[in-house]
Structures are given as C-alpha cells and as structure tokens.
CSV table of N, CA and C in Angstrom, one decimal:
chain,number,residue,atom,x,y,z
E,123,UNK,N,27.0,-34.7,-12.9
E,123,UNK,CA,26.5,-34.1,-11.6
E,123,UNK,C,26.4,-32.6,-11.8
E,124,UNK,N,25.2,-32.1,-11.3
E,124,UNK,CA,24.9,-30.7,-11.4
E,124,UNK,C,25.5,-30.0,-10.2
E,125,UNK,N,26.1,-28.8,-10.5
E,125,UNK,CA,26.7,-28.1,-9.4
E,125,UNK,C,26.0,-26.7,-9.2
E,126,UNK,N,26.1,-26.2,-8.1
E,126,UNK,CA,25.5,-24.9,-7.8
E,126,UNK,C,26.2,-23.8,-8.6
E,127,UNK,N,25.7,-22.6,-8.7
E,127,UNK,CA,26.3,-21.5,-9.4
E,127,UNK,C,27.5,-21.1,-8.7
E,128,UNK,N,28.6,-20.7,-9.4
E,128,UNK,CA,29.8,-20.2,-8.8
E,128,UNK,C,29.7,-18.7,-8.6
E,129,UNK,N,28.7,-18.1,-9.2
E,129,UNK,CA,28.6,-16.6,-9.1
E,129,UNK,C,28.6,-16.1,-7.6
E,130,UNK,N,27.9,-16.6,-6.7
E,130,UNK,CA,28.0,-16.0,-5.3
E,130,UNK,C,29.4,-16.1,-4.8
E,131,UNK,N,30.1,-17.2,-5.0
E,131,UNK,CA,31.5,-17.3,-4.5
E,131,UNK,C,32.4,-16.3,-5.2
E,132,UNK,N,32.3,-16.1,-6.5
E,132,UNK,CA,33.1,-15.2,-7.2
E,132,UNK,C,32.8,-13.7,-6.8
E,133,UNK,N,31.6,-13.4,-6.6
E,133,UNK,CA,31.2,-12.0,-6.2
E,133,UNK,C,31.8,-11.7,-4.9
E,134,UNK,N,31.6,-12.6,-3.9
E,134,UNK,CA,32.1,-12.4,-2.5
E,134,UNK,C,33.6,-12.3,-2.5
E,135,UNK,N,34.3,-13.1,-3.3
E,135,UNK,CA,35.8,-13.1,-3.3
E,135,UNK,C,36.3,-11.8,-4.0
E,136,UNK,N,35.7,-11.4,-5.1
E,136,UNK,CA,36.1,-10.2,-5.8
E,136,UNK,C,35.8,-9.0,-4.9
E,137,UNK,N,34.7,-9.0,-4.2
E,137,UNK,CA,34.4,-7.9,-3.3
E,137,UNK,C,35.5,-7.7,-2.3
E,138,UNK,N,35.9,-8.8,-1.6
E,138,UNK,CA,37.0,-8.8,-0.6
E,138,UNK,C,38.3,-8.3,-1.2
E,139,UNK,N,38.6,-8.8,-2.4
E,139,UNK,CA,39.8,-8.3,-3.1
E,139,UNK,C,39.8,-6.9,-3.4
E,140,UNK,N,38.7,-6.3,-3.9
E,140,UNK,CA,38.6,-4.9,-4.3
E,140,UNK,C,38.7,-4.1,-3.0
E,141,UNK,N,38.0,-4.4,-1.9
E,141,UNK,CA,38.0,-3.7,-0.7
E,141,UNK,C,39.5,-3.8,-0.1
E,142,UNK,N,40.1,-4.9,-0.1
E,142,UNK,CA,41.4,-5.1,0.4
E,142,UNK,C,42.4,-4.2,-0.3
E,143,UNK,N,42.2,-3.9,-1.6
E,143,UNK,CA,43.1,-3.1,-2.4
E,143,UNK,C,42.7,-1.6,-2.3
E,144,UNK,N,41.8,-1.3,-1.4
E,144,UNK,CA,41.4,0.1,-1.1
E,144,UNK,C,40.9,0.9,-2.3
E,145,UNK,N,40.1,0.2,-3.1
E,145,UNK,CA,39.4,0.9,-4.2
E,145,UNK,C,37.9,0.6,-4.0
E,146,UNK,N,37.0,1.2,-4.8
E,146,UNK,CA,35.6,1.2,-4.6
E,146,UNK,C,34.9,0.2,-5.4
E,147,UNK,N,34.2,-0.8,-4.7
E,147,UNK,CA,33.5,-1.9,-5.4
E,147,UNK,C,32.2,-1.4,-5.9
E,148,UNK,N,31.9,-1.7,-7.2
E,148,UNK,CA,30.6,-1.4,-7.8
E,148,UNK,C,30.0,-2.7,-8.3
E,149,UNK,N,28.7,-2.8,-8.3
E,149,UNK,CA,28.1,-4.0,-9.0
E,149,UNK,C,27.1,-3.4,-10.0
E,150,UNK,N,27.1,-4.2,-11.1
E,150,UNK,CA,26.1,-3.9,-12.2
E,150,UNK,C,25.0,-4.9,-12.0
E,151,UNK,N,23.7,-4.4,-11.9
E,151,UNK,CA,22.6,-5.3,-11.5
E,151,UNK,C,21.5,-5.2,-12.6
E,152,UNK,N,20.9,-6.4,-12.9
E,152,UNK,CA,19.8,-6.5,-13.7
E,152,UNK,C,18.6,-6.2,-12.8
E,153,UNK,N,18.0,-5.0,-12.9
E,153,UNK,CA,17.0,-4.6,-12.0
E,153,UNK,C,15.6,-5.3,-12.2
E,154,UNK,N,15.5,-6.0,-13.3
E,154,UNK,CA,14.3,-6.7,-13.6
E,154,UNK,C,14.3,-8.2,-13.3
E,155,UNK,N,15.4,-8.6,-12.7
E,155,UNK,CA,15.6,-10.0,-12.3
E,155,UNK,C,14.6,-10.3,-11.2
E,156,UNK,N,13.9,-11.5,-11.1
E,156,UNK,CA,13.0,-11.7,-10.1
E,156,UNK,C,13.5,-11.5,-8.7
E,157,UNK,N,12.7,-10.9,-7.8
E,157,UNK,CA,12.9,-10.7,-6.4
E,157,UNK,C,14.0,-9.6,-6.1
E,158,UNK,N,14.5,-8.9,-7.2
E,158,UNK,CA,15.4,-7.8,-7.0
E,158,UNK,C,14.7,-6.6,-6.6
E,159,UNK,N,15.2,-6.0,-5.6
E,159,UNK,CA,14.5,-4.8,-5.0
E,159,UNK,C,15.6,-3.6,-5.0
E,160,UNK,N,15.4,-2.7,-6.0
E,160,UNK,CA,16.3,-1.6,-6.1
E,160,UNK,C,15.5,-0.4,-6.5
E,161,UNK,N,16.0,0.9,-6.3
E,161,UNK,CA,15.1,2.0,-6.6
E,161,UNK,C,15.0,2.2,-8.1
E,162,UNK,N,13.8,1.9,-8.6
E,162,UNK,CA,13.5,1.9,-10.0
E,162,UNK,C,13.7,3.2,-10.7
E,163,UNK,N,13.6,4.3,-10.0
E,163,UNK,CA,13.8,5.6,-10.6
E,163,UNK,C,15.3,5.8,-11.0
E,164,UNK,N,16.2,5.0,-10.6
E,164,UNK,CA,17.6,5.1,-10.9
E,164,UNK,C,18.1,4.0,-11.9
E,165,UNK,N,17.1,3.2,-12.4
E,165,UNK,CA,17.4,2.1,-13.4
E,165,UNK,C,17.5,2.8,-14.7
E,166,UNK,N,18.5,2.4,-15.5
E,166,UNK,CA,18.7,3.0,-16.9
E,166,UNK,C,17.8,2.3,-17.9
E,167,UNK,N,17.8,2.7,-19.1
E,167,UNK,CA,16.8,2.3,-20.1
E,167,UNK,C,17.1,0.8,-20.5
E,168,UNK,N,18.2,0.3,-20.2
E,168,UNK,CA,18.5,-1.2,-20.4
E,168,UNK,C,18.1,-2.0,-19.3
E,169,UNK,N,17.5,-1.4,-18.2
E,169,UNK,CA,17.1,-2.2,-17.1
E,169,UNK,C,18.1,-2.5,-16.1
E,170,UNK,N,19.2,-1.8,-16.1
E,170,UNK,CA,20.4,-2.0,-15.2
E,170,UNK,C,20.6,-0.8,-14.3
E,171,UNK,N,21.2,-1.1,-13.2
E,171,UNK,CA,21.6,-0.1,-12.2
E,171,UNK,C,23.0,-0.4,-11.7
E,172,UNK,N,23.8,0.6,-11.6
E,172,UNK,CA,25.2,0.4,-11.0
E,172,UNK,C,25.1,0.9,-9.6
E,173,UNK,N,25.6,0.1,-8.7
E,173,UNK,CA,25.6,0.4,-7.2
E,173,UNK,C,26.9,0.4,-6.6
E,174,UNK,N,27.2,1.4,-5.8
E,174,UNK,CA,28.4,1.5,-5.1
E,174,UNK,C,28.2,0.7,-3.8
E,175,UNK,N,29.0,-0.4,-3.6
E,175,UNK,CA,28.8,-1.2,-2.4
E,175,UNK,C,30.0,-1.1,-1.5
E,176,UNK,N,30.6,0.1,-1.5
E,176,UNK,CA,31.7,0.3,-0.6
E,176,UNK,C,31.2,0.3,0.9
E,177,UNK,N,32.0,-0.3,1.8
E,177,UNK,CA,31.5,-0.3,3.2
E,177,UNK,C,31.1,1.1,3.7
E,178,UNK,N,31.8,2.1,3.3
E,178,UNK,CA,31.5,3.5,3.8
E,178,UNK,C,30.2,4.0,3.2
E,179,UNK,N,29.7,3.4,2.2
E,179,UNK,CA,28.5,4.0,1.5
E,179,UNK,C,27.2,3.3,1.9
E,180,UNK,N,27.3,2.2,2.7
E,180,UNK,CA,26.1,1.4,3.1
E,180,UNK,C,25.9,1.2,4.5
E,181,UNK,N,24.7,0.8,4.9
E,181,UNK,CA,24.4,0.4,6.2
E,181,UNK,C,23.8,-1.0,6.1
E,182,UNK,N,23.9,-1.8,7.2
E,182,UNK,CA,23.3,-3.1,7.3
E,182,UNK,C,23.7,-4.0,6.1
E,183,UNK,N,24.9,-4.0,5.7
E,183,UNK,CA,25.4,-4.8,4.6
E,183,UNK,C,25.5,-6.3,4.9
E,184,UNK,N,24.9,-7.1,4.0
E,184,UNK,CA,24.9,-8.5,4.2
E,184,UNK,C,25.1,-9.2,2.8
E,185,UNK,N,26.2,-10.0,2.8
E,185,UNK,CA,26.5,-10.8,1.6
E,185,UNK,C,26.3,-12.3,2.0
E,186,UNK,N,25.1,-12.8,1.7
E,186,UNK,CA,24.8,-14.2,2.1
E,186,UNK,C,25.1,-15.2,1.0
E,187,UNK,N,24.7,-16.4,1.2
E,187,UNK,CA,24.9,-17.4,0.2
E,187,UNK,C,24.0,-17.3,-1.0
E,188,UNK,N,22.9,-16.6,-0.9
E,188,UNK,CA,22.0,-16.4,-2.1
E,188,UNK,C,21.7,-15.0,-2.5
E,189,UNK,N,22.1,-14.0,-1.7
E,189,UNK,CA,21.8,-12.6,-2.1
E,189,UNK,C,22.7,-11.6,-1.4
E,190,UNK,N,22.5,-10.4,-1.8
E,190,UNK,CA,23.2,-9.3,-1.2
E,190,UNK,C,22.0,-8.3,-0.7
E,191,UNK,N,22.2,-7.8,0.5
E,191,UNK,CA,21.1,-6.9,1.0
E,191,UNK,C,21.8,-5.8,1.8
E,192,UNK,N,21.3,-4.6,1.7
E,192,UNK,CA,21.9,-3.5,2.4
E,192,UNK,C,20.9,-2.3,2.3
E,193,UNK,N,21.3,-1.3,3.1
E,193,UNK,CA,20.5,0.0,3.0
E,193,UNK,C,21.5,1.1,2.5
E,194,UNK,N,21.0,1.9,1.6
E,194,UNK,CA,21.8,2.9,1.0
E,194,UNK,C,20.9,4.2,0.8
E,195,UNK,N,21.5,5.3,0.6
E,195,UNK,CA,20.7,6.5,0.4
E,195,UNK,C,20.8,6.9,-1.1
E,196,UNK,N,19.7,7.3,-1.6
E,196,UNK,CA,19.5,7.8,-3.0
E,196,UNK,C,18.9,9.1,-2.9
E,197,UNK,N,19.7,10.2,-3.3
E,197,UNK,CA,19.1,11.5,-3.2
E,197,UNK,C,18.8,11.9,-1.7
E,198,UNK,N,19.5,11.3,-0.8
E,198,UNK,CA,19.3,11.6,0.6
E,198,UNK,C,18.2,10.7,1.3
E,199,UNK,N,17.5,9.9,0.5
E,199,UNK,CA,16.4,9.1,1.0
E,199,UNK,C,16.9,7.6,1.2
E,200,UNK,N,16.8,7.1,2.4
E,200,UNK,CA,17.2,5.7,2.6
E,200,UNK,C,16.4,4.7,1.9
E,201,UNK,N,17.0,3.6,1.4
E,201,UNK,CA,16.3,2.6,0.6
E,201,UNK,C,16.9,1.2,1.0
E,202,UNK,N,16.1,0.2,1.2
E,202,UNK,CA,16.5,-1.1,1.5
E,202,UNK,C,16.6,-1.9,0.2
E,203,UNK,N,17.8,-2.4,-0.2
E,203,UNK,CA,18.0,-3.1,-1.4
E,203,UNK,C,18.2,-4.6,-1.2
E,204,UNK,N,17.7,-5.4,-2.1
E,204,UNK,CA,17.8,-6.8,-2.0
E,204,UNK,C,18.2,-7.3,-3.4
E,205,UNK,N,19.3,-8.0,-3.6
E,205,UNK,CA,19.8,-8.4,-4.9
E,205,UNK,C,20.2,-9.9,-4.9
E,206,UNK,N,19.4,-10.7,-5.5
E,206,UNK,CA,19.8,-12.1,-5.7
E,206,UNK,C,21.1,-12.2,-6.5
E,207,UNK,N,22.0,-13.1,-6.3
E,207,UNK,CA,23.2,-13.2,-7.1
E,207,UNK,C,23.0,-13.3,-8.6
E,208,UNK,N,21.8,-13.9,-8.9
E,208,UNK,CA,21.5,-14.1,-10.4
E,208,UNK,C,21.3,-12.7,-11.1
E,209,UNK,N,21.0,-11.7,-10.3
E,209,UNK,CA,20.8,-10.4,-10.9
E,209,UNK,C,22.1,-9.6,-11.0
E,210,UNK,N,23.2,-10.1,-10.4
E,210,UNK,CA,24.5,-9.4,-10.5
E,210,UNK,C,25.2,-9.7,-11.8
E,211,UNK,N,25.3,-8.7,-12.7
E,211,UNK,CA,25.9,-8.9,-14.0
E,211,UNK,C,27.4,-8.6,-14.0
E,212,UNK,N,27.9,-8.0,-12.9
E,212,UNK,CA,29.3,-7.7,-12.8
E,212,UNK,C,29.7,-7.1,-11.5
E,213,UNK,N,31.0,-7.2,-11.1
E,213,UNK,CA,31.5,-6.5,-10.0
E,213,UNK,C,32.9,-6.0,-10.4
E,214,UNK,N,33.2,-4.8,-10.1
E,214,UNK,CA,34.5,-4.2,-10.5
E,214,UNK,C,34.8,-3.0,-9.6
E,215,UNK,N,36.1,-2.6,-9.7
E,215,UNK,CA,36.6,-1.4,-9.0
E,215,UNK,C,36.3,-0.2,-9.8
E,216,UNK,N,35.7,0.8,-9.3
E,216,UNK,CA,35.4,2.1,-10.0
E,216,UNK,C,36.7,2.7,-10.5
E,217,UNK,N,37.7,2.7,-9.8
E,217,UNK,CA,38.9,3.5,-10.1
E,217,UNK,C,39.7,2.9,-11.3
E,218,UNK,N,39.6,1.6,-11.5
E,218,UNK,CA,40.4,1.0,-12.6
E,218,UNK,C,39.7,0.0,-13.5
E,219,UNK,N,38.4,-0.3,-13.1
E,219,UNK,CA,37.6,-1.2,-13.9
E,219,UNK,C,37.9,-2.7,-13.7
E,220,UNK,N,38.9,-3.0,-12.9
E,220,UNK,CA,39.2,-4.4,-12.7
E,220,UNK,C,38.1,-5.1,-11.9
E,221,UNK,N,37.8,-6.3,-12.4
E,221,UNK,CA,36.8,-7.1,-11.8
E,221,UNK,C,36.3,-8.2,-12.7
E,222,UNK,N,35.1,-8.5,-12.7
E,222,UNK,CA,34.5,-9.5,-13.6
E,222,UNK,C,33.1,-9.2,-14.0
E,223,UNK,N,32.8,-9.5,-15.2
E,223,UNK,CA,31.4,-9.4,-15.7
E,223,UNK,C,30.9,-10.9,-15.9
E,224,UNK,N,29.6,-11.0,-15.8
E,224,UNK,CA,28.9,-12.3,-15.9
E,224,UNK,C,27.9,-12.3,-17.0
E,225,UNK,N,27.6,-13.5,-17.5
E,225,UNK,CA,26.5,-13.7,-18.5
E,225,UNK,C,25.2,-13.5,-17.7
E,226,UNK,N,24.2,-13.1,-18.4
E,226,UNK,CA,22.9,-13.0,-17.8
E,226,UNK,C,22.5,-14.4,-17.4
E,227,UNK,N,21.9,-14.5,-16.2
E,227,UNK,CA,21.5,-15.8,-15.7
E,227,UNK,C,20.0,-15.9,-15.8
E,228,UNK,N,19.5,-17.1,-16.3
E,228,UNK,CA,18.0,-17.2,-16.5
E,228,UNK,C,17.4,-17.1,-15.1
E,229,UNK,N,16.2,-16.6,-15.1
E,229,UNK,CA,15.5,-16.5,-13.8
E,229,UNK,C,15.1,-17.9,-13.3
E,230,UNK,N,15.2,-18.1,-12.0
E,230,UNK,CA,14.8,-19.4,-11.5
E,230,UNK,C,13.4,-19.8,-11.8
E,231,UNK,N,13.2,-21.1,-12.1
E,231,UNK,CA,11.8,-21.5,-12.4
E,231,UNK,C,11.1,-21.7,-11.1
E,232,UNK,N,9.9,-21.2,-11.1
E,232,UNK,CA,9.1,-21.5,-9.9
E,232,UNK,C,8.6,-22.9,-9.9
E,233,UNK,N,8.4,-23.5,-8.8
E,233,UNK,CA,8.0,-24.9,-8.8
E,233,UNK,C,6.6,-25.0,-9.4
E,234,UNK,N,6.4,-26.0,-10.3
E,234,UNK,CA,5.1,-26.2,-10.9
E,234,UNK,C,4.2,-26.9,-9.9
E,235,UNK,N,2.9,-26.5,-9.9
E,235,UNK,CA,2.0,-27.1,-8.9
E,235,UNK,C,1.8,-28.6,-9.2
E,236,UNK,N,1.7,-29.3,-8.1
E,236,UNK,CA,1.5,-30.7,-8.2
E,236,UNK,C,0.2,-31.1,-8.8
E,237,UNK,N,0.2,-32.1,-9.7
E,237,UNK,CA,-1.1,-32.4,-10.3
E,237,UNK,C,-2.1,-33.0,-9.2
E,238,UNK,N,-3.3,-32.6,-9.4
E,238,UNK,CA,-4.3,-33.0,-8.5
E,238,UNK,C,-4.8,-34.4,-8.9
E,239,UNK,N,-4.8,-35.4,-8.0
E,239,UNK,CA,-5.3,-36.7,-8.4
E,239,UNK,C,-6.8,-36.7,-8.1
E,240,UNK,N,-7.5,-37.4,-9.0
E,240,UNK,CA,-9.0,-37.5,-8.9
E,240,UNK,C,-9.4,-38.3,-7.7
C-alpha cells in the first residue's frame, strides 16, 4: 500500500516544537523545485535558500497540507513566497541547529496526456 509523504507532517511538527522552545525556525529550500517561488537573487550557487520562518519575521503565514506560503521582506522589499513541501530540504533552530534534514524529493510527475483515439 502506497502512503503519502511524511514530510509535511514532520515539517509542521518540528516548526511547532522549535517555536514552542522560543528559538528561531529556519528552512533550507531547493529553489529549483517545481512551483517553488522564492527571491532568486538570494539563492546560493547550489540552488538553495535558507529562510527564517519565525512568526515575527513573516506576514500571512500559511502551513497547509501541501505547501508553505507567506510574505517576507528581502532588503526591505516585500515578497510572496510559495514552497511545496517537496522543496523543503530541512528545518532547524538557528540557535542550536536542532531539527531535521530530508533527502531531496523527486519532482512530481505531471500527468501524461491521454492518448487520442482514432
């Protein structure tokens, strides 16, 4: 039996744990994962970006079943971010590094077009 990814559940649980312990949650994101929307000028040469997702650093924060979305400022300029859980490579506390890293997840396959019958 195939099960859904545990990554969304782990990320949400670790986020709550980090915030409850009054330290700063950061996520490591694969900026080139499909449908990921992050400020490309802040992506490193490996295609990753580290984001502070502390409640005090964000606006309109949403952690849903499939993605994380929020508004943050980069150099004083507001930016709407959208991060599918497949793009999250890790979540950890900035102050002590405690958290969890994940294996890169393959991009979801887009549905193949139905064959056309003659």
